[in-house]
Amino acid sequence: MREQRSIPELYGSLVFNERVMRERLPKDVYKAVHKTIANGTHLELDVANTVASVMKEWAIENGATHFTHWFQPMTGLTAEKHDGFLSPEPDGTVLMEFSGKELVRGEPDASSFPSGGLRATFEARGYTGWDPSSPAFIKDGSLYIPTVFLSYGGEALDKKTPLLRSMEALSRQAVRVLRLLGDEEVTRVQTTVGSEQEYFLIDKEDYKKRKDLLFTGRTLLGAPAPKGQEMEDHYFGVIKPKVAAYMHELEMELWKLGIPAKTKHNEVAPSQHELAPVFETTNIAVDHNQLTMEVMKKVADRMDLACLLHEKPFEGINGSGKHNNWSISTGKGENLLDPGSHPAQNLRFLVFLMAVIAAVDEYADILRVSVATAGNDHRLGGNEAPPAIISMFVGDELAGVLQSIEDGSAFHETGKVQMETGAKILPHFTKDNTDRNRTSPFAFTGNKFEFRMPGSSLSVANANIVLNTAVAETLRRTADALEGVPAAEMEQAVRQYLRDTLTVHKRILFNGNGYTDEWVEEAHRRGLDDLRSLPDAMPHWISEKSIGLFTSHGIFSKEEIYSRYEILLENYSKTVHIESLTLQEMVRKDFTAGLVSYLKELTQEASLKKALVPDAGLSLEESLIRELSADAAAMQERLQKLSADTQQAEQIGDGLAQAAFYESTVLQDMEQLRSVVDGAEQKIPDAFLPYPTYGEILFSLR
Ligand code: ADP
Ligand code: MG
């Protein structure tokens, strides 16, 4: 169905945004709300009452009957519980009501959300609290109000609370630094995020036939198709009509919700695509990415498709990530990571750049934890994704600038270079000063950083919490070092500070190819962390350094840090456990049945043939039967080992030891089992297989 409305009319039509508030709220109330949003100040209850009433009228006009507080518990998903606006009257009629109190606070029975020990199950109280900085919206007949989620004792049970805390921490320290650099005006600094979202789109029928996709989001079995991504013919390729129709529908839905989806293209792997939005304030960008993922799945389902957001749905071809483009800007929208035309002279840029360099070097291990999940472990270090080692790419020009800072030498600008196209008819244009580096996990891309490690299904909240907090910390050190320096000596002191910081942290800078073995060796020599799996990385989350960082900026209490540690480990173990059970069932019941019927067909055919033409020869049948029987025996054995090890894993009490066992043993067993099943799959006709093959799934959409 094509939307008839124009895009500017459609865009944000389901959002209670600034424009709606300006039009509908009394002037003083609008001003109060605007001030809260712009400055992060507290909102009074009478103001909230007026907002609630206007919000309700607007929502009802737009078809809503219910409202829900919308929050982001530590499942990584979003949560909602809907209440009707209706309020029955004694005379049998109803009024439609919504109070300021209902807008500001909710009390979901929170005992079934992961708390990592922050709350015992009998302590059911949890509170949701309105986040006025992220606009409310209408979806499926309900008014959605973005909220934080806290325990009775005030501990964060969600991802939004610490994210907001981290944004404020960074703002505080950045403003201090800006003051020292002579800026008297800026009162607030924000981080901005644009997260490019990769996904696979496949036929729903195929999806429904794969228990592994249904239960775990990734294929646990499946031999490679004869064709994969080796022809490099999919990236930016012509978009197939069915996929184009999906992308169109998706954009319409996202635009209505005020989500600025802008770019779409085919990705490297067959059936893989990408959507990129225009960047927004971090908090809103995170909310919008969560919504985007949800809408992607819903629209796919409606169109008899399935959208796969898992980090590694298919072996042997690229997995999916989510590039977190991140920058810092003043309240007025000035980008502090914009080098301008003369980066070497741009002291403010250099100070902020250096703060990011220092933060990423010192807290690389914690950044690694922020993207650790069972799914993403399959992707990091694969040769399509950045390695598990964090390094930073700044490009040749900035590398030159940094070199000159280090040596105290002058930097000679190269200036913009004209592109030589070799054809006079083509319009002239200049080249960027640096090429791109697609292999760097943390790359400077002109006026922002691109953190490429987050997985496609992950909320980007964690990555940004860590990034914001780490940079807040290095900015704090900068301010501490420079406060008290007389204005006349400031530039000198700043340059000295930059030089000293660079000396300590330059080991993180790497402009070469991050996918090579040489880099891994070099990184080890430099002492950079190489944390390959979640169980390897998790101890860093509860290190003294990590606790010091988060508690000193008021982002997490020690208890909150530990609760997240428990939750991540538990989630990892549960994920692998479910994968193991799914794989066992697929092999024991489904694949075995297919294998046995094919063997039966072969043996029956062989005996019939022998009876009919005794000297016809049975070498093909015999060798197939022999090979498949050997596969079946190996399958049996490996299945037993997987089953026994999985049972053993379940018994381990300590969270870290358990996750480590799942990683080192159960996942290995799964791979062993898979390799024999996939080998057998290649000998069995498709009609006998219990599920569609890679070839069918990846190349069937038209
Ligand atoms: P590139 O060509 O480097 O991929 P794009 O302009 O296409 O650059 O941007 C890629 C992503 O980065 C988009 O989602 C975009 O909105 C985002 N982005 C651009 N500028 C910023 C910024 N200042 N802060 C955060 N994200 C940004
Ligand atoms: Mg990109």
XYZ file of C-alpha atoms and ligand atoms in Angstrom:
730
model
C 0.000 0.000 0.000
C 1.477 3.326 -1.065
C 1.058 6.189 1.365
C -0.746 9.105 -0.241
C 0.574 11.800 2.084
C 3.682 13.793 1.305
C 6.756 12.839 3.250
C 7.052 16.096 5.230
C 3.417 15.590 6.250
C 3.976 11.950 7.129
C 7.255 12.451 8.946
C 6.818 12.429 12.707
C 3.023 12.355 12.363
C 2.822 9.843 15.227
C 5.227 11.724 17.486
C 4.440 14.138 20.284
C 7.345 16.298 19.227
C 8.445 19.895 19.743
C 6.142 21.128 17.009
C 3.050 19.510 18.522
C 3.998 20.784 21.955
C 4.547 24.303 20.669
C 1.172 24.262 18.965
C -0.832 22.690 21.735
C 0.680 23.468 25.114
C 0.008 26.753 26.926
C 2.995 29.004 26.370
C 4.394 28.861 29.928
C 4.037 25.082 30.039
C 5.736 24.707 26.682
C 8.584 26.894 27.909
C 8.974 24.810 31.059
C 9.060 21.559 29.079
C 11.415 23.020 26.532
C 13.743 24.138 29.304
C 13.692 20.664 30.814
C 14.574 19.103 27.487
C 17.259 21.631 26.587
C 18.940 21.888 29.985
C 18.039 18.618 31.645
C 16.281 20.394 34.513
C 13.529 19.057 36.758
C 9.842 19.302 35.760
C 7.100 20.269 38.271
C 3.987 18.124 38.710
C 1.513 20.838 37.676
C 3.414 21.190 34.416
C 3.313 17.418 33.984
C -0.464 17.459 34.568
C -0.999 19.889 31.739
C 1.347 17.999 29.445
C -0.452 14.733 30.235
C -3.831 16.133 29.436
C -2.682 17.639 26.125
C -0.793 14.482 25.257
C -3.888 12.398 25.882
C -6.081 14.587 23.640
C -3.505 14.406 20.880
C -3.100 10.644 21.285
C -6.839 9.982 21.181
C -7.193 12.149 18.070
C -4.553 9.952 16.509
C -6.300 6.725 17.335
C -4.745 5.738 20.672
C -6.869 4.104 23.354
C -4.068 3.126 25.735
C -0.801 4.426 27.047
C 2.308 2.569 28.078
C 5.555 3.403 29.763
C 8.224 2.102 27.417
C 11.528 1.031 28.954
C 14.704 -0.869 28.249
C 15.347 -3.530 30.849
C 18.568 -5.486 30.796
C 17.158 -8.100 28.461
C 18.465 -5.811 25.709
C 14.914 -5.542 24.401
C 12.198 -3.050 25.211
C 9.302 -3.608 27.587
C 5.801 -2.216 27.743
C 2.604 -2.655 29.731
C -0.522 -0.982 28.425
C -3.238 0.780 30.409
C -6.418 2.140 28.904
C -7.160 5.850 29.257
C -10.664 4.932 30.266
C -11.998 5.603 33.714
C -15.530 4.272 34.471
C -18.090 6.643 36.017
C -20.806 5.629 38.524
C -23.472 6.250 35.894
C -22.083 3.522 33.665
C -20.250 5.841 31.247
C -16.490 6.282 30.906
C -14.155 9.229 30.823
C -10.828 9.171 29.049
C -8.231 10.170 31.608
C -4.488 10.494 31.904
C -2.861 12.372 34.774
C 0.512 13.952 35.269
C 1.252 11.300 37.853
C 0.580 8.553 35.335
C 2.825 10.311 32.845
C 5.688 10.811 35.257
C 5.702 7.534 37.133
C 4.664 3.948 36.570
C 5.003 0.895 38.714
C 5.320 -2.282 36.724
C 5.566 -5.490 38.695
C 9.234 -5.771 38.036
C 10.116 -9.080 39.593
C 10.446 -10.943 36.321
C 13.052 -8.669 34.771
C 16.724 -9.486 35.114
C 18.237 -7.602 38.024
C 21.453 -9.539 38.502
C 20.842 -9.850 42.204
C 19.892 -6.199 42.714
C 16.472 -7.261 43.849
C 15.155 -10.468 45.314
C 12.098 -11.854 43.528
C 9.806 -11.064 46.434
C 10.747 -7.408 46.121
C 8.526 -6.753 43.183
C 8.477 -2.991 43.145
C 10.108 -1.282 40.240
C 9.447 2.205 38.965
C 9.378 3.651 35.518
C 9.983 7.383 35.224
C 9.261 9.622 32.233
C 12.231 10.739 30.158
C 11.021 14.026 28.659
C 14.122 14.258 26.471
C 12.883 11.437 24.229
C 9.537 12.190 22.561
C 6.419 10.092 23.166
C 4.881 8.414 20.131
C 1.918 6.335 19.018
C 2.235 2.753 17.924
C -0.404 0.047 17.552
C -3.105 2.115 19.229
C -1.055 3.061 22.286
C 0.726 6.186 23.399
C 4.327 5.166 24.132
C 6.132 7.160 26.799
C 9.904 6.598 26.942
C 10.922 5.963 30.538
C 13.773 4.878 32.766
C 13.354 1.816 34.972
C 14.567 1.741 38.582
C 14.326 -0.570 41.552
C 12.619 0.410 44.801
C 16.059 1.249 46.155
C 16.855 3.518 43.193
C 19.251 1.206 41.368
C 19.084 1.313 37.598
C 17.413 -1.788 36.185
C 17.708 -0.528 32.643
C 20.011 0.880 29.992
C 18.552 4.343 29.688
C 19.289 5.546 33.224
C 23.059 5.018 33.024
C 23.071 6.342 29.464
C 21.504 9.609 30.600
C 23.921 9.727 33.529
C 26.864 9.224 31.173
C 25.701 11.985 28.850
C 25.525 14.372 31.780
C 28.946 13.307 33.034
C 30.507 13.988 29.673
C 28.725 17.313 29.413
C 29.998 18.413 32.835
C 33.613 17.678 32.010
C 33.453 18.986 28.450
C 32.078 22.322 29.639
C 34.965 22.618 32.101
C 37.434 22.048 29.289
C 35.682 24.500 26.975
C 35.841 27.188 29.685
C 39.585 26.698 29.946
C 39.836 27.108 26.199
C 38.088 30.456 26.484
C 34.484 29.510 25.708
C 32.268 31.437 28.129
C 28.939 30.573 26.558
C 28.449 26.846 26.236
C 26.548 25.382 29.177
C 25.834 21.932 27.844
C 27.517 19.468 25.526
C 25.859 16.482 23.923
C 27.004 13.346 22.256
C 25.399 12.381 18.983
C 24.949 8.935 17.477
C 23.986 7.535 14.110
C 23.871 3.763 14.132
C 24.007 1.974 10.815
C 21.965 -1.195 11.062
C 22.787 -4.335 9.080
C 20.262 -7.141 8.625
C 19.333 -10.165 6.561
C 16.003 -10.487 4.846
C 14.736 -13.966 3.955
C 11.502 -15.686 3.034
C 9.199 -16.332 5.980
C 8.427 -19.869 4.827
C 12.124 -20.759 4.920
C 12.455 -19.112 8.290
C 9.597 -21.084 9.780
C 11.136 -24.360 8.647
C 14.371 -23.688 10.531
C 14.138 -24.400 14.260
C 17.582 -22.902 14.697
C 16.504 -19.551 13.272
C 13.247 -19.647 15.199
C 14.766 -20.471 18.570
C 18.227 -18.949 18.380
C 18.281 -16.447 15.521
C 21.174 -18.177 13.771
C 21.634 -21.311 11.735
C 23.290 -24.057 13.764
C 23.525 -26.367 10.776
C 23.827 -25.875 7.054
C 26.508 -26.545 4.488
C 27.664 -23.580 2.413
C 25.851 -22.977 -0.866
C 27.917 -23.368 -4.048
C 27.837 -19.575 -4.287
C 28.464 -17.274 -1.357
C 29.767 -13.716 -1.405
C 32.995 -14.417 -3.321
C 31.833 -12.714 -6.526
C 31.484 -9.422 -4.623
C 28.328 -8.839 -6.601
C 25.925 -8.022 -3.795
C 27.434 -5.001 -2.039
C 25.630 -1.896 -3.354
C 24.074 -4.174 -6.016
C 20.694 -3.577 -7.627
C 18.008 -4.024 -4.994
C 15.506 -6.768 -5.854
C 11.847 -5.706 -6.137
C 10.655 -7.624 -3.099
C 13.459 -6.174 -0.998
C 12.877 -2.687 -2.394
C 9.194 -2.965 -1.467
C 10.187 -3.968 2.048
C 12.614 -1.083 2.391
C 9.932 1.341 1.245
C 7.335 0.061 3.712
C 9.907 0.114 6.462
C 10.878 3.715 5.779
C 7.254 4.818 5.789
C 6.733 3.257 9.203
C 9.954 4.701 10.575
C 9.286 8.175 9.199
C 5.850 8.250 10.837
C 7.654 7.605 14.119
C 10.045 10.464 13.411
C 12.992 8.125 12.877
C 15.256 9.712 10.268
C 16.050 6.611 8.181
C 18.074 7.949 5.283
C 20.312 5.465 3.511
C 19.626 1.930 2.292
C 21.719 -0.484 0.310
C 22.665 -4.099 -0.210
C 25.497 -5.343 1.985
C 28.317 -7.761 1.236
C 26.601 -11.108 1.898
C 23.714 -12.380 -0.224
C 20.363 -11.327 1.293
C 22.135 -8.826 3.566
C 21.204 -5.143 3.657
C 21.795 -1.969 5.629
C 19.784 0.954 6.880
C 21.409 4.138 8.170
C 19.630 6.985 9.920
C 20.656 10.612 10.252
C 22.383 11.045 13.600
C 20.551 12.346 16.675
C 21.245 13.039 20.323
C 22.553 9.773 21.787
C 19.610 9.094 24.026
C 17.106 9.512 21.221
C 19.295 7.645 18.754
C 19.384 4.662 21.118
C 15.600 4.709 21.556
C 15.167 5.020 17.817
C 17.494 2.155 17.080
C 15.530 -0.084 19.440
C 12.337 0.934 17.679
C 13.927 0.483 14.268
C 14.823 -3.122 15.036
C 11.303 -3.817 16.219
C 9.670 -2.201 13.197
C 12.054 -4.056 10.862
C 10.833 -7.373 12.188
C 7.198 -6.369 12.171
C 7.179 -5.046 8.620
C 9.004 -8.153 7.425
C 6.450 -10.406 9.050
C 3.608 -8.468 7.453
C 5.224 -8.999 4.043
C 5.849 -12.744 4.480
C 9.519 -12.121 5.088
C 11.746 -12.598 8.107
C 14.281 -9.988 9.165
C 17.306 -11.537 10.882
C 19.190 -9.283 13.258
C 21.535 -11.914 14.665
C 25.262 -11.129 14.427
C 26.087 -14.310 12.564
C 23.029 -15.978 11.090
C 25.004 -17.928 8.474
C 28.410 -19.592 8.572
C 30.909 -18.776 5.876
C 29.482 -15.397 4.857
C 29.529 -12.029 6.603
C 27.674 -11.438 9.806
C 25.867 -8.231 10.728
C 27.019 -5.352 12.865
C 25.847 -1.974 13.872
C 28.302 0.838 13.277
C 28.014 3.343 16.072
C 28.917 6.747 14.624
C 29.606 9.030 17.545
C 30.543 12.635 18.040
C 30.388 15.447 20.575
C 28.660 18.728 19.936
C 27.769 21.853 21.864
C 24.148 22.631 22.671
C 24.230 24.937 19.663
C 25.086 22.032 17.388
C 28.770 22.832 16.850
C 30.647 19.575 16.281
C 33.679 19.464 18.596
C 35.259 16.663 16.576
C 35.215 18.667 13.365
C 38.858 19.372 12.522
C 37.970 22.305 10.250
C 40.330 23.287 7.454
C 43.413 23.632 9.661
C 43.406 20.824 12.240
C 46.925 21.557 13.428
C 45.802 25.039 14.516
C 42.490 23.889 15.927
C 43.377 23.485 19.578
C 39.861 22.714 20.703
C 39.557 19.909 18.178
C 42.914 18.495 19.200
C 41.988 18.506 22.876
C 38.776 16.603 22.238
C 40.449 14.252 19.778
C 43.143 13.477 22.338
C 40.522 12.872 25.005
C 38.970 10.219 22.766
C 42.353 8.657 21.966
C 43.233 8.432 25.651
C 39.788 7.108 26.577
C 39.772 4.381 23.957
C 43.291 3.287 24.846
C 42.808 3.220 28.577
C 39.327 1.714 28.566
C 39.581 -0.537 25.505
C 38.829 -3.606 27.578
C 35.644 -2.107 28.978
C 34.546 -0.999 25.535
C 35.085 -4.596 24.451
C 32.791 -5.754 27.243
C 30.157 -3.261 26.095
C 29.754 -5.178 22.834
C 30.189 -8.682 24.224
C 27.343 -11.105 23.609
C 27.189 -14.742 22.619
C 26.090 -13.693 19.132
C 28.727 -11.016 18.605
C 31.523 -13.399 19.646
C 30.900 -15.267 16.383
C 31.507 -12.095 14.444
C 34.364 -10.225 16.117
C 37.605 -11.455 14.723
C 35.956 -13.163 11.780
C 37.525 -11.668 8.716
C 34.582 -9.504 7.802
C 34.318 -7.844 11.174
C 36.823 -5.822 13.124
C 39.117 -7.966 15.239
C 38.475 -8.366 18.936
C 41.498 -6.110 19.493
C 40.579 -2.451 19.795
C 42.746 0.013 17.907
C 42.060 3.414 16.443
C 42.399 4.725 12.895
C 42.881 8.464 12.431
C 44.036 8.611 8.819
C 47.186 10.044 7.298
C 46.497 13.723 7.746
C 45.701 13.512 11.448
C 48.533 11.052 11.966
C 50.783 13.777 10.557
C 49.251 16.375 12.852
C 49.754 14.095 15.851
C 53.320 13.394 14.808
C 54.025 17.120 14.713
C 52.558 17.493 18.194
C 54.783 14.750 19.462
C 57.976 16.139 17.908
C 56.995 19.744 18.485
C 57.594 20.298 14.767
C 55.561 22.320 12.293
C 52.814 20.559 10.365
C 52.681 21.141 6.632
C 49.194 20.969 5.261
C 48.768 19.194 1.975
C 45.513 20.949 1.145
C 42.652 19.508 -0.850
C 43.652 17.475 -3.858
C 41.748 17.570 -7.141
C 40.510 14.206 -8.307
C 42.101 13.185 -11.585
C 39.348 11.486 -13.539
C 41.125 11.508 -16.897
C 38.000 12.702 -18.684
C 37.454 16.413 -19.247
C 33.710 16.190 -19.434
C 33.393 15.105 -15.806
C 32.757 17.762 -13.157
C 35.705 18.607 -10.933
C 35.751 17.580 -7.316
C 38.271 17.332 -4.538
C 39.281 14.237 -2.621
C 38.940 13.780 1.123
C 42.180 14.194 2.979
C 42.168 10.612 4.161
C 41.057 7.352 2.662
C 38.872 5.033 4.678
C 39.930 2.066 6.679
C 37.252 -0.596 6.819
C 39.257 -2.882 9.073
C 39.576 -0.608 12.078
C 37.262 -1.197 15.009
C 37.370 2.479 15.935
C 37.854 4.812 13.003
C 37.880 8.573 12.667
C 35.735 9.362 9.634
C 36.143 13.068 9.048
C 34.163 14.636 11.890
C 33.055 11.698 14.009
C 34.246 8.325 15.176
C 32.800 5.095 13.937
C 32.851 2.282 16.496
C 32.336 -0.821 14.408
C 32.238 -3.545 17.008
C 28.633 -3.453 18.228
C 26.597 -6.411 17.023
C 23.507 -5.997 14.897
C 20.992 -7.118 17.508
C 22.568 -5.258 20.393
C 21.221 -2.120 22.005
C 23.883 0.534 21.468
C 23.193 1.897 24.926
C 26.069 0.022 26.576
C 28.674 1.021 24.018
C 27.704 4.662 24.380
C 27.583 4.509 28.174
C 31.177 3.304 28.189
C 32.323 5.686 25.488
C 30.715 8.726 27.110
C 32.036 7.853 30.544
C 35.563 7.073 29.392
C 35.744 10.368 27.507
C 34.229 12.194 30.488
C 37.101 10.788 32.534
C 39.867 11.839 30.144
C 38.270 15.290 29.806
C 38.206 15.541 33.572
C 41.912 14.824 33.679
C 42.471 17.444 31.011
C 40.532 20.038 32.997
C 42.279 19.069 36.241
C 45.664 19.455 34.580
C 44.905 22.825 33.043
C 42.846 24.586 35.682
C 44.917 27.295 37.316
C 47.104 27.886 34.277
C 47.145 31.642 33.475
C 45.357 32.479 30.216
C 48.524 33.770 28.614
C 50.244 30.420 29.114
C 47.250 28.273 28.240
C 48.113 27.413 24.653
C 51.599 26.369 25.635
C 50.249 24.251 28.502
C 47.631 22.632 26.286
C 50.249 21.682 23.700
C 52.423 20.194 26.403
C 49.460 18.285 27.789
C 48.618 16.941 24.333
C 52.195 15.811 23.839
C 52.329 14.023 27.190
C 48.992 12.326 26.618
C 49.957 11.206 23.159
C 53.178 9.663 24.439
C 51.222 7.520 26.862
C 48.377 6.530 24.556
C 49.735 6.429 21.025
C 49.965 2.638 21.112
C 46.241 2.537 20.343
C 46.752 4.269 16.985
C 46.993 1.951 14.006
C 46.374 2.979 10.415
C 47.132 -0.363 8.749
C 45.076 -3.426 7.908
C 43.471 -4.731 11.096
C 42.615 -8.108 9.558
C 46.155 -9.434 9.227
C 47.998 -11.825 11.527
C 50.913 -9.382 11.602
C 48.671 -6.823 13.265
C 47.605 -9.318 15.910
C 51.259 -9.972 16.731
C 52.065 -6.273 16.685
C 49.086 -5.534 18.946
C 50.265 -8.150 21.411
C 53.717 -6.539 21.403
C 52.090 -3.177 22.135
C 50.293 -4.721 25.083
C 46.793 -4.181 23.693
C 44.071 -6.453 24.999
C 42.883 -9.280 22.777
C 39.697 -10.438 24.417
C 38.238 -12.988 22.082
C 35.121 -14.043 23.893
C 32.661 -12.752 26.423
C 34.019 -14.957 29.235
C 37.520 -13.612 28.457
C 36.290 -10.045 28.615
C 33.928 -10.060 31.588
C 36.492 -9.989 34.425
C 37.574 -6.582 33.084
C 34.101 -5.226 33.796
C 34.521 -5.734 37.538
C 38.150 -4.650 37.685
C 39.181 -1.851 40.030
C 39.742 0.385 37.033
C 36.212 -0.163 35.796
C 34.592 0.303 39.189
C 36.653 3.449 39.735
C 35.616 4.879 36.396
C 31.893 4.288 36.724
C 31.458 5.101 40.385
C 33.495 8.294 40.295
C 31.302 9.730 37.538
C 28.096 8.492 39.154
C 27.171 6.212 36.267
C 26.917 2.894 38.089
C 27.223 1.985 41.728
C 29.390 -0.996 42.530
C 26.209 -3.056 42.969
C 24.941 -1.979 39.571
C 28.243 -2.984 38.001
C 28.101 -6.418 39.577
C 24.477 -6.895 38.629
C 25.331 -6.257 34.985
C 28.216 -8.679 35.257
C 25.902 -11.420 36.508
C 23.283 -10.689 33.884
C 25.705 -10.736 30.964
C 27.251 -14.009 32.056
C 23.913 -15.614 32.704
C 22.583 -14.425 29.396
C 25.613 -15.847 27.621
C 25.263 -19.258 29.254
C 21.539 -19.410 28.621
C 22.014 -18.472 24.992
C 24.556 -21.206 24.348
C 22.447 -23.649 26.339
C 19.387 -22.996 24.183
C 21.532 -23.283 21.071
C 22.844 -26.618 22.231
C 19.375 -28.000 22.964
C 18.098 -26.753 19.623
C 20.979 -28.310 17.757
C 20.542 -31.583 19.596
C 16.879 -31.704 18.723
C 17.491 -30.822 15.091
C 20.053 -33.565 14.743
C 18.427 -36.247 16.885
C 14.930 -35.890 15.530
C 14.918 -34.081 12.226
C 18.222 -34.691 10.534
C 18.418 -38.303 11.637
C 14.960 -38.959 10.205
C 16.033 -37.500 6.854
C 19.252 -39.447 6.855
C 17.510 -42.702 7.734
C 14.890 -42.326 4.991
C 17.546 -41.610 2.428
C 19.523 -44.644 3.567
C 16.362 -46.680 3.308
C 15.709 -45.392 -0.186
C 19.275 -46.230 -1.183
C 19.217 -49.725 0.232
C 15.795 -50.504 -1.206
C 16.832 -49.202 -4.580
C 20.032 -51.246 -4.385
C 18.244 -54.494 -3.591
C 15.664 -53.915 -6.308
C 18.381 -53.188 -8.784
C 20.324 -56.268 -7.784
C 17.230 -58.444 -8.148
C 16.459 -57.043 -11.565
C 19.934 -56.763 -13.077
C 22.307 -58.841 -10.906
C 25.482 -57.716 -12.697
C 24.618 -53.967 -12.890
C 27.071 -53.051 -10.144
C 26.279 -51.172 -6.925
C 29.430 -49.189 -6.330
C 27.646 -45.828 -6.066
C 25.021 -47.093 -3.647
C 27.571 -48.993 -1.608
C 29.930 -46.097 -1.213
C 27.121 -43.685 -0.348
C 25.667 -46.086 2.199
C 29.090 -46.648 3.674
C 29.901 -42.927 3.900
C 26.533 -41.942 5.309
C 26.670 -44.776 7.824
C 30.070 -43.555 8.967
C 28.634 -40.013 9.233
C 25.712 -41.356 11.234
C 28.059 -43.087 13.671
C 30.163 -39.948 14.108
C 27.005 -37.907 14.535
C 25.791 -40.247 17.232
C 29.043 -40.027 19.115
C 29.363 -36.239 18.886
C 25.746 -35.772 19.815
C 26.296 -37.798 22.957
C 29.312 -35.757 23.898
C 27.425 -32.490 23.324
C 24.523 -33.730 25.394
C 26.753 -34.830 28.269
C 28.815 -31.640 28.269
C 25.703 -29.484 28.156
C 24.345 -31.278 31.197
C 27.640 -30.759 32.948
C 27.638 -27.050 32.072
C 24.231 -26.625 33.632
C 25.575 -27.854 36.971
C 28.344 -25.256 37.278
C 27.462 -22.754 39.969
C 29.877 -19.904 39.349
C 28.673 -17.615 36.557
C 32.072 -16.958 35.008
C 33.211 -20.578 35.202
C 29.934 -21.667 33.670
C 30.156 -19.234 30.754
C 33.784 -20.208 30.200
C 32.803 -23.877 30.049
C 30.022 -23.189 27.571
C 32.542 -21.277 25.483
C 35.438 -23.692 25.626
C 33.532 -26.966 25.574
C 29.883 -26.775 24.556
C 30.435 -24.426 21.627
C 33.306 -26.605 20.450
C 31.127 -29.710 20.684
C 28.492 -27.930 18.647
C 31.013 -27.140 15.944
C 32.244 -30.713 15.891
C 28.727 -32.026 15.520
C 27.888 -29.446 12.920
C 30.846 -30.324 10.736
C 29.793 -33.951 10.410
C 26.127 -33.087 9.820
C 26.998 -30.455 7.228
C 29.235 -33.002 5.501
C 26.369 -35.490 5.373
C 23.979 -32.788 4.179
C 26.032 -32.399 1.032
C 25.446 -36.042 0.124
C 21.697 -36.065 0.734
C 19.142 -34.800 -1.829
C 17.279 -31.637 -0.730
C 13.965 -33.496 -0.658
C 15.218 -35.623 2.245
C 16.519 -32.695 4.285
C 14.327 -31.482 7.122
C 15.093 -27.815 6.511
C 15.824 -25.498 3.577
C 19.491 -25.302 2.595
C 21.679 -22.184 2.592
C 21.256 -22.026 -1.172
C 17.468 -21.917 -0.907
C 17.406 -19.438 1.955
C 19.976 -16.995 0.639
C 19.097 -16.885 -3.020
C 15.336 -17.339 -3.136
C 14.051 -13.751 -2.751
C 13.201 -12.049 -6.011
P 30.063 7.951 5.958
O 30.130 8.325 4.514
O 31.293 8.210 6.732
O 29.451 6.618 6.227
P 27.669 9.305 6.499
O 27.439 10.769 6.425
O 27.002 8.436 5.526
O 29.194 9.086 6.559
O 27.299 8.842 7.940
C 27.257 7.555 8.403
C 26.486 7.621 9.688
O 27.146 8.517 10.583
C 25.078 8.177 9.514
O 24.200 7.456 10.343
C 25.250 9.594 9.959
O 24.051 10.183 10.419
C 26.237 9.430 11.085
N 26.872 10.702 11.461
C 27.270 11.705 10.650
N 27.722 12.738 11.393
C 27.617 12.384 12.700
C 27.892 13.023 13.952
N 28.378 14.254 14.024
N 27.634 12.332 15.069
C 27.140 11.098 15.025
N 26.864 10.454 13.896
C 27.085 11.081 12.737
Mg 29.883 3.224 8.017
